[in-house]
């Protein structure tokens, strides 16, 4: 058992019914890690508005949440606000480092602009330190803050492990390819049962999970479905919310399909829809590696996704339908190819995609942490 793990992130936290809750995927990961440390401290942003359904509570008694002020926004004034809050954030982080045996900084985040130099050059590190870069490692024109942090983490002065999405040419020696954990062995066992029951005969059930905006591509999904005969689709589930929800709902009303918008749902509810889905759709233009692809794969749900960033390192014609966003081929044609494939072909693809899910278990994540961050296989 290790002594104290400190995690620093911009993960959003809220008070809900007197209980602190944070963004589900991050909190689930921290709940798992808490089994391997005496104490876990999560330094993350606190928001005063209502907690979304995607937020969950910590379940382990040895986890302490330490708030820092929320920052960022759309306007330049809001973005620059991080620098006024910087002294307080630095004091809070520095205080929590006392007694730490391991520290993880999760990037890209605006506070990475000053925390990365501090950890690299100015703060004594008598603990194991590593950085998780969760953004798109290949993004051609990232936001300036993200681009600078990505550049910084590739330089020779970085003498600590950096975990990234995907496998890249000329990858710096300190950069290790990691899969973002989201599944347990119980999920895999349950998923295999649901996957086995899928017949892949029309009409199909399709699903999307994520933020509803142009980057994630819900509008592309709807335009693609306009070319699909109603006989091929039973229903389409759009799970999530975002700035383009209203316009997408309006567009959906013009289509001859049953398209249901559910808003944000908690994790068990999301999984309940994946269990009954045949296809998972995500024509993004920018990603790291979405955990929901792995969650869908667990239930044998066939992805119809774009080939951005590290997605193309895991998905191919054997285990899904991948749309090359830089080609002349339309997403609509890829959707048509998937929905018109034979049940035998689709069943084979579904079986193949289940293998992918095994890479995204918490146990596999712990193995890679021990190998690349802590230098032990024990």
Short mmCIF file of C-alpha atoms in Angstrom, two decimals:
data_model
loop_
_atom_site.label_atom_id
_atom_site.label_comp_id
_atom_site.label_asym_id
_atom_site.label_seq_id
_atom_site.Cartn_x
_atom_site.Cartn_y
_atom_site.Cartn_z
CA UNK A 1 0.00 0.00 0.00
CA UNK A 2 1.34 3.44 -0.97
CA UNK A 3 1.07 6.42 1.33
CA UNK A 4 -0.56 9.40 -0.37
CA UNK A 5 -1.65 10.07 -3.95
CA UNK A 6 -2.41 13.65 -5.00
CA UNK A 7 -4.32 14.23 -8.25
CA UNK A 8 -4.57 17.75 -9.68
CA UNK A 9 -7.15 18.39 -12.38
CA UNK A 10 -9.73 20.83 -13.69
CA UNK A 11 -12.48 18.22 -13.12
CA UNK A 12 -15.76 19.95 -12.32
CA UNK A 13 -17.21 19.36 -8.85
CA UNK A 14 -20.55 20.35 -7.35
CA UNK A 15 -22.58 20.00 -4.16
CA UNK A 16 -25.66 17.85 -4.70
CA UNK A 17 -27.88 17.12 -1.72
CA UNK A 18 -25.02 17.95 0.63
CA UNK A 19 -22.69 15.53 -1.18
CA UNK A 20 -19.67 16.49 -3.29
CA UNK A 21 -19.89 15.02 -6.77
CA UNK A 22 -17.51 15.20 -9.74
CA UNK A 23 -17.43 14.25 -13.40
CA UNK A 24 -18.20 10.54 -13.54
CA UNK A 25 -15.30 9.10 -15.61
CA UNK A 26 -12.65 10.82 -13.47
CA UNK A 27 -14.33 9.97 -10.16
CA UNK A 28 -14.72 6.29 -11.15
CA UNK A 29 -10.99 6.16 -11.90
CA UNK A 30 -10.10 7.77 -8.57
CA UNK A 31 -12.43 5.42 -6.69
CA UNK A 32 -10.46 2.53 -8.20
CA UNK A 33 -7.05 4.02 -7.42
CA UNK A 34 -8.06 4.60 -3.80
CA UNK A 35 -7.74 0.87 -3.15
CA UNK A 36 -3.97 1.16 -3.65
CA UNK A 37 -3.16 4.20 -1.48
CA UNK A 38 -3.71 4.99 2.17
CA UNK A 39 -4.89 8.45 1.22
CA UNK A 40 -6.01 10.05 -2.05
CA UNK A 41 -6.42 13.80 -2.44
CA UNK A 42 -8.11 15.23 -5.51
CA UNK A 43 -7.56 18.94 -6.14
CA UNK A 44 -10.22 20.05 -8.62
CA UNK A 45 -12.48 22.91 -9.65
CA UNK A 46 -15.63 23.71 -7.70
CA UNK A 47 -18.77 25.07 -9.35
CA UNK A 48 -21.83 26.49 -7.62
CA UNK A 49 -24.46 25.58 -10.21
CA UNK A 50 -26.53 22.39 -10.27
CA UNK A 51 -24.66 19.12 -10.73
CA UNK A 52 -25.36 17.39 -14.07
CA UNK A 53 -26.46 13.71 -14.03
CA UNK A 54 -22.98 12.75 -15.31
CA UNK A 55 -21.58 13.66 -11.88
CA UNK A 56 -21.10 10.97 -9.24
CA UNK A 57 -19.95 10.81 -5.62
CA UNK A 58 -16.71 9.37 -4.30
CA UNK A 59 -17.29 5.95 -2.76
CA UNK A 60 -14.07 5.42 -0.78
CA UNK A 61 -13.57 6.91 2.68
CA UNK A 62 -9.87 7.60 2.11
CA UNK A 63 -10.55 10.13 -0.69
CA UNK A 64 -10.46 13.83 0.12
CA UNK A 65 -11.65 16.46 -2.33
CA UNK A 66 -9.87 19.83 -2.12
CA UNK A 67 -11.55 22.64 -4.09
CA UNK A 68 -9.92 25.28 -6.22
CA UNK A 69 -11.91 28.07 -7.90
CA UNK A 70 -13.50 27.41 -11.28
CA UNK A 71 -11.91 29.27 -14.16
CA UNK A 72 -12.20 29.69 -17.90
CA UNK A 73 -15.03 30.65 -20.24
CA UNK A 74 -15.70 31.88 -23.73
CA UNK A 75 -14.63 35.50 -23.42
CA UNK A 76 -11.02 36.70 -23.26
CA UNK A 77 -11.69 38.23 -19.84
CA UNK A 78 -12.93 34.89 -18.53
CA UNK A 79 -9.94 33.04 -19.98
CA UNK A 80 -7.46 35.47 -18.46
CA UNK A 81 -9.17 35.10 -15.09
CA UNK A 82 -6.99 32.04 -14.42
CA UNK A 83 -4.01 34.33 -13.80
CA UNK A 84 -5.84 36.24 -11.04
CA UNK A 85 -6.67 32.92 -9.39
CA UNK A 86 -3.18 31.51 -9.96
CA UNK A 87 -1.64 32.45 -6.55
CA UNK A 88 -4.46 30.76 -4.66
CA UNK A 89 -4.31 27.64 -6.84
CA UNK A 90 -0.54 27.37 -6.36
CA UNK A 91 -0.88 27.70 -2.58
CA UNK A 92 -3.56 25.01 -2.48
CA UNK A 93 -1.58 22.58 -4.64
CA UNK A 94 1.68 23.19 -2.73
CA UNK A 95 -0.05 22.53 0.60
CA UNK A 96 -1.41 19.17 -0.60
CA UNK A 97 2.01 17.99 -1.80
CA UNK A 98 3.20 17.65 1.81
CA UNK A 99 3.59 13.95 2.57
CA UNK A 100 2.72 12.85 -0.98
CA UNK A 101 4.24 9.62 -2.30
CA UNK A 102 2.77 10.08 -5.79
CA UNK A 103 1.38 13.06 -7.72
CA UNK A 104 -0.53 13.14 -11.00
CA UNK A 105 -1.22 16.33 -12.96
CA UNK A 106 -4.00 15.94 -15.51
CA UNK A 107 -3.69 18.12 -18.61
CA UNK A 108 -4.39 19.96 -20.84
CA UNK A 109 -5.78 22.60 -18.54
CA UNK A 110 -5.11 26.32 -18.22
CA UNK A 111 -3.37 25.85 -14.87
CA UNK A 112 -0.93 23.55 -16.65
CA UNK A 113 0.62 26.73 -18.07
CA UNK A 114 2.12 27.52 -14.66
CA UNK A 115 2.03 24.16 -12.86
CA UNK A 116 4.10 22.32 -15.49
CA UNK A 117 7.10 24.70 -15.15
CA UNK A 118 6.78 24.64 -11.36
CA UNK A 119 6.80 20.85 -11.15
CA UNK A 120 9.56 20.57 -13.77
CA UNK A 121 12.06 23.17 -12.53
CA UNK A 122 11.13 24.81 -9.26
CA UNK A 123 9.52 22.33 -6.87
CA UNK A 124 11.52 19.59 -5.23
CA UNK A 125 10.02 16.24 -6.17
CA UNK A 126 10.48 13.65 -3.44
CA UNK A 127 7.51 11.71 -4.82
CA UNK A 128 6.67 9.88 -8.03
CA UNK A 129 5.29 12.44 -10.48
CA UNK A 130 3.55 11.89 -13.79
CA UNK A 131 1.39 13.87 -16.19
CA UNK A 132 -1.68 12.62 -18.00
CA UNK A 133 -2.32 14.42 -21.29
CA UNK A 134 -5.91 13.55 -22.18
CA UNK A 135 -6.25 15.73 -25.27
CA UNK A 136 -5.77 15.01 -28.97
CA UNK A 137 -2.03 14.40 -29.38
CA UNK A 138 -2.28 14.89 -33.15
CA UNK A 139 -4.52 17.96 -33.32
CA UNK A 140 -3.18 20.24 -36.05
CA UNK A 141 -4.47 23.54 -34.66
CA UNK A 142 -5.09 23.03 -30.95
CA UNK A 143 -6.01 25.92 -28.66
CA UNK A 144 -2.82 27.78 -27.81
CA UNK A 145 -2.80 26.61 -24.20
CA UNK A 146 -3.19 22.96 -25.22
CA UNK A 147 -0.60 23.27 -27.97
CA UNK A 148 1.98 24.78 -25.63
CA UNK A 149 1.46 22.06 -23.02
CA UNK A 150 1.76 19.33 -25.64
CA UNK A 151 4.99 20.92 -26.92
CA UNK A 152 6.37 21.31 -23.39
CA UNK A 153 5.74 17.65 -22.50
CA UNK A 154 7.74 16.46 -25.52
CA UNK A 155 10.93 18.34 -24.63
CA UNK A 156 14.14 16.77 -23.31
CA UNK A 157 13.90 18.60 -19.99
CA UNK A 158 10.84 16.53 -19.04
CA UNK A 159 12.25 13.81 -16.78
CA UNK A 160 8.97 12.25 -15.64
CA UNK A 161 6.44 9.95 -17.35
CA UNK A 162 3.75 11.45 -19.57
CA UNK A 163 0.77 9.28 -20.50
CA UNK A 164 -0.94 10.03 -23.81
CA UNK A 165 -3.61 8.68 -26.13
CA UNK A 166 -2.37 6.68 -29.11
CA UNK A 167 0.90 5.52 -30.62
CA UNK A 168 2.80 8.16 -32.58
CA UNK A 169 5.90 8.35 -34.80
CA UNK A 170 8.88 9.98 -33.08
CA UNK A 171 7.17 9.68 -29.70
CA UNK A 172 9.39 11.21 -27.00
CA UNK A 173 10.90 8.56 -24.69
CA UNK A 174 9.09 9.94 -21.64
CA UNK A 175 5.71 9.65 -23.40
CA UNK A 176 3.87 6.37 -22.86
CA UNK A 177 0.73 5.24 -24.70
CA UNK A 178 -2.08 4.57 -22.24
CA UNK A 179 -5.70 3.52 -22.54
CA UNK A 180 -8.17 5.48 -20.40
CA UNK A 181 -9.76 3.03 -17.95
CA UNK A 182 -13.52 2.75 -17.70
CA UNK A 183 -14.40 -0.95 -17.34
CA UNK A 184 -14.20 -3.68 -14.71
CA UNK A 185 -13.99 -7.43 -15.18
CA UNK A 186 -17.65 -7.56 -14.16
CA UNK A 187 -18.49 -5.21 -17.04
CA UNK A 188 -16.68 -7.53 -19.47
CA UNK A 189 -18.50 -10.60 -18.21
CA UNK A 190 -21.90 -8.90 -18.33
CA UNK A 191 -21.10 -7.33 -21.69
CA UNK A 192 -20.28 -10.69 -23.25
CA UNK A 193 -23.78 -11.93 -22.39
CA UNK A 194 -25.48 -8.95 -24.04
CA UNK A 195 -23.17 -9.08 -27.05
CA UNK A 196 -23.94 -12.75 -27.59
CA UNK A 197 -27.68 -12.01 -27.73
CA UNK A 198 -27.43 -9.42 -30.52
CA UNK A 199 -28.81 -10.64 -33.88
CA UNK A 200 -27.80 -7.62 -36.03
CA UNK A 201 -30.94 -7.79 -38.11
CA UNK A 202 -32.92 -4.66 -39.05
CA UNK A 203 -34.47 -2.59 -37.72
CA UNK A 204 -31.39 -1.47 -35.77
CA UNK A 205 -30.95 0.52 -32.58
CA UNK A 206 -28.34 3.30 -32.87
CA UNK A 207 -26.84 5.45 -30.13
CA UNK A 208 -24.66 8.51 -29.56
CA UNK A 209 -23.20 9.60 -26.21
CA UNK A 210 -21.44 12.91 -25.74
CA UNK A 211 -21.61 16.65 -26.07
CA UNK A 212 -24.07 17.91 -28.68
CA UNK A 213 -22.02 20.24 -30.85
CA UNK A 214 -20.45 20.30 -34.28
CA UNK A 215 -17.13 18.86 -33.05
CA UNK A 216 -18.83 15.68 -31.82
CA UNK A 217 -20.92 15.53 -34.99
CA UNK A 218 -24.54 14.98 -33.97
CA UNK A 219 -25.55 17.13 -36.93
CA UNK A 220 -23.54 14.82 -39.22
CA UNK A 221 -25.33 11.83 -37.76
CA UNK A 222 -28.73 13.35 -38.50
CA UNK A 223 -27.79 14.33 -42.06
CA UNK A 224 -26.51 10.80 -42.64
CA UNK A 225 -29.73 9.27 -41.30
CA UNK A 226 -31.73 11.32 -43.79
CA UNK A 227 -30.50 8.90 -46.48
CA UNK A 228 -31.42 5.76 -44.52
CA UNK A 229 -34.74 3.97 -45.23
CA UNK A 230 -37.04 3.93 -42.16
CA UNK A 231 -37.21 0.14 -42.37
CA UNK A 232 -33.56 -0.11 -41.28
CA UNK A 233 -33.89 1.86 -38.05
CA UNK A 234 -35.93 1.04 -34.97
CA UNK A 235 -34.78 4.03 -32.90
CA UNK A 236 -31.86 6.39 -32.36
CA UNK A 237 -30.78 7.47 -28.86
CA UNK A 238 -28.93 10.77 -28.46
CA UNK A 239 -27.50 10.93 -24.94
CA UNK A 240 -25.92 14.18 -23.84
CA UNK A 241 -26.42 17.90 -24.10
CA UNK A 242 -24.75 20.93 -25.59
CA UNK A 243 -25.12 24.20 -27.46
CA UNK A 244 -26.59 22.62 -30.60
CA UNK A 245 -29.20 20.41 -28.96
CA UNK A 246 -32.15 22.62 -29.92
CA UNK A 247 -31.12 22.84 -33.58
CA UNK A 248 -30.44 19.10 -33.72
CA UNK A 249 -33.84 18.33 -32.19
CA UNK A 250 -35.45 20.52 -34.83
CA UNK A 251 -33.55 18.73 -37.60
CA UNK A 252 -34.51 15.34 -36.16
CA UNK A 253 -38.19 16.23 -36.39
CA UNK A 254 -37.88 16.38 -40.18
CA UNK A 255 -36.56 12.81 -40.39
CA UNK A 256 -38.73 9.69 -40.75
CA UNK A 257 -37.08 7.97 -37.78
CA UNK A 258 -37.69 7.69 -34.05
CA UNK A 259 -34.91 9.88 -32.62
CA UNK A 260 -34.91 10.35 -28.86
CA UNK A 261 -32.90 13.03 -27.03
CA UNK A 262 -32.25 12.02 -23.43
CA UNK A 263 -29.93 14.75 -22.17
CA UNK A 264 -27.13 13.80 -19.78
CA UNK A 265 -27.62 10.46 -18.03
CA UNK A 266 -25.69 8.74 -15.28
CA UNK A 267 -23.38 5.87 -16.14
CA UNK A 268 -25.75 2.96 -15.41
CA UNK A 269 -28.41 4.57 -17.61
CA UNK A 270 -25.90 5.08 -20.43
CA UNK A 271 -24.90 1.42 -20.20
CA UNK A 272 -28.56 0.38 -20.29
CA UNK A 273 -28.88 2.01 -23.73
CA UNK A 274 -25.58 0.55 -24.96
CA UNK A 275 -26.76 -2.92 -23.97
CA UNK A 276 -29.62 -2.75 -26.46
CA UNK A 277 -27.78 -0.85 -29.21
CA UNK A 278 -26.44 -2.36 -32.41
CA UNK A 279 -24.32 0.61 -33.54
CA UNK A 280 -22.54 3.46 -31.81
CA UNK A 281 -22.09 6.66 -33.85
CA UNK A 282 -19.39 9.29 -33.26
CA UNK A 283 -18.22 11.27 -36.32
CA UNK A 284 -15.99 13.64 -34.33
CA UNK A 285 -13.49 16.07 -35.77
CA UNK A 286 -11.40 16.18 -32.58
CA UNK A 287 -10.87 13.58 -29.85
CA UNK A 288 -8.37 12.06 -27.48
CA UNK A 289 -9.81 8.58 -27.21
CA UNK A 290 -13.44 8.61 -26.02
CA UNK A 291 -14.01 6.12 -23.23
CA UNK A 292 -17.55 5.58 -24.46
CA UNK A 293 -16.22 3.74 -27.54
CA UNK A 294 -14.69 1.17 -25.18
CA UNK A 295 -17.86 1.05 -23.08
CA UNK A 296 -19.91 0.38 -26.21
CA UNK A 297 -17.39 -2.23 -27.35
CA UNK A 298 -17.89 -4.06 -24.06
CA UNK A 299 -21.46 -4.84 -25.16
CA UNK A 300 -20.52 -5.72 -28.71
CA UNK A 301 -21.87 -2.42 -30.10
CA UNK A 302 -20.31 -1.76 -33.50
CA UNK A 303 -18.73 1.70 -33.87
CA UNK A 304 -19.35 3.96 -36.86
CA UNK A 305 -16.77 6.61 -36.06
CA UNK A 306 -14.28 9.02 -37.56
CA UNK A 307 -10.56 8.27 -37.78
CA UNK A 308 -9.37 11.27 -35.75
CA UNK A 309 -6.40 11.13 -33.39
CA UNK A 310 -5.82 7.76 -31.69
CA UNK A 311 -9.19 6.28 -32.69
CA UNK A 312 -7.54 5.00 -35.87
CA UNK A 313 -4.93 3.17 -33.78
CA UNK A 314 -7.61 0.94 -32.29
CA UNK A 315 -10.38 0.72 -34.88
CA UNK A 316 -10.28 -0.60 -38.42
CA UNK A 317 -12.44 -2.45 -40.94
CA UNK A 318 -12.18 -5.64 -38.89
CA UNK A 319 -13.76 -4.26 -35.72
CA UNK A 320 -15.84 -1.30 -36.90
CA UNK A 321 -16.71 1.17 -39.62
CA UNK A 322 -14.25 4.05 -39.73
CA UNK A 323 -14.89 7.24 -41.66
CA UNK A 324 -11.81 8.99 -43.04
CA UNK A 325 -12.65 12.65 -42.50
CA UNK A 326 -9.96 13.73 -44.95
CA UNK A 327 -11.28 11.63 -47.84
CA UNK A 328 -13.99 12.32 -50.39
CA UNK A 329 -16.11 9.60 -48.80
CA UNK A 330 -19.05 10.93 -46.82
CA UNK A 331 -20.07 9.82 -43.36
CA UNK A 332 -23.45 9.00 -44.87
CA UNK A 333 -21.91 6.38 -47.15
CA UNK A 334 -20.09 4.74 -44.23
CA UNK A 335 -23.35 4.59 -42.27
CA UNK A 336 -25.10 3.05 -45.28
CA UNK A 337 -22.36 0.43 -45.63
CA UNK A 338 -22.72 -0.54 -41.98
CA UNK A 339 -26.51 -0.76 -41.96
CA UNK A 340 -26.60 -2.79 -45.17
CA UNK A 341 -24.00 -5.37 -44.13
CA UNK A 342 -25.13 -8.94 -43.58
CA UNK A 343 -25.93 -10.22 -40.07
CA UNK A 344 -22.99 -12.63 -40.42
CA UNK A 345 -20.57 -9.79 -41.22
CA UNK A 346 -21.87 -7.65 -38.39
CA UNK A 347 -21.71 -10.47 -35.86
CA UNK A 348 -18.07 -11.02 -36.78
CA UNK A 349 -17.34 -7.31 -36.38
CA UNK A 350 -19.11 -7.26 -33.02
CA UNK A 351 -17.02 -10.17 -31.77
CA UNK A 352 -13.85 -8.37 -32.83
CA UNK A 353 -14.75 -5.09 -31.14
CA UNK A 354 -15.29 -6.87 -27.81
CA UNK A 355 -11.56 -7.63 -27.73
CA UNK A 356 -10.85 -3.89 -27.73
CA UNK A 357 -12.76 -3.45 -24.49
CA UNK A 358 -10.21 -5.59 -22.62
CA UNK A 359 -7.57 -2.86 -23.05
CA UNK A 360 -9.71 -0.33 -21.18
CA UNK A 361 -10.15 -2.13 -17.88
CA UNK A 362 -8.95 -0.67 -14.59
CA UNK A 363 -6.80 -3.76 -14.05
CA UNK A 364 -4.97 -3.14 -17.35
CA UNK A 365 -4.52 0.52 -16.37
CA UNK A 366 -2.97 -0.48 -13.06
CA UNK A 367 -0.60 -2.84 -14.87
CA UNK A 368 0.61 -0.02 -17.14
CA UNK A 369 0.99 2.39 -14.22
CA UNK A 370 3.19 -0.11 -12.43
CA UNK A 371 5.23 -0.76 -15.55
CA UNK A 372 5.76 2.74 -16.91
CA UNK A 373 5.21 5.11 -13.97
CA UNK A 374 6.25 3.20 -10.87
CA UNK A 375 8.73 0.85 -12.53
CA UNK A 376 7.40 -2.38 -11.09
CA UNK A 377 5.25 -5.28 -12.31
CA UNK A 378 4.17 -6.25 -8.82
#
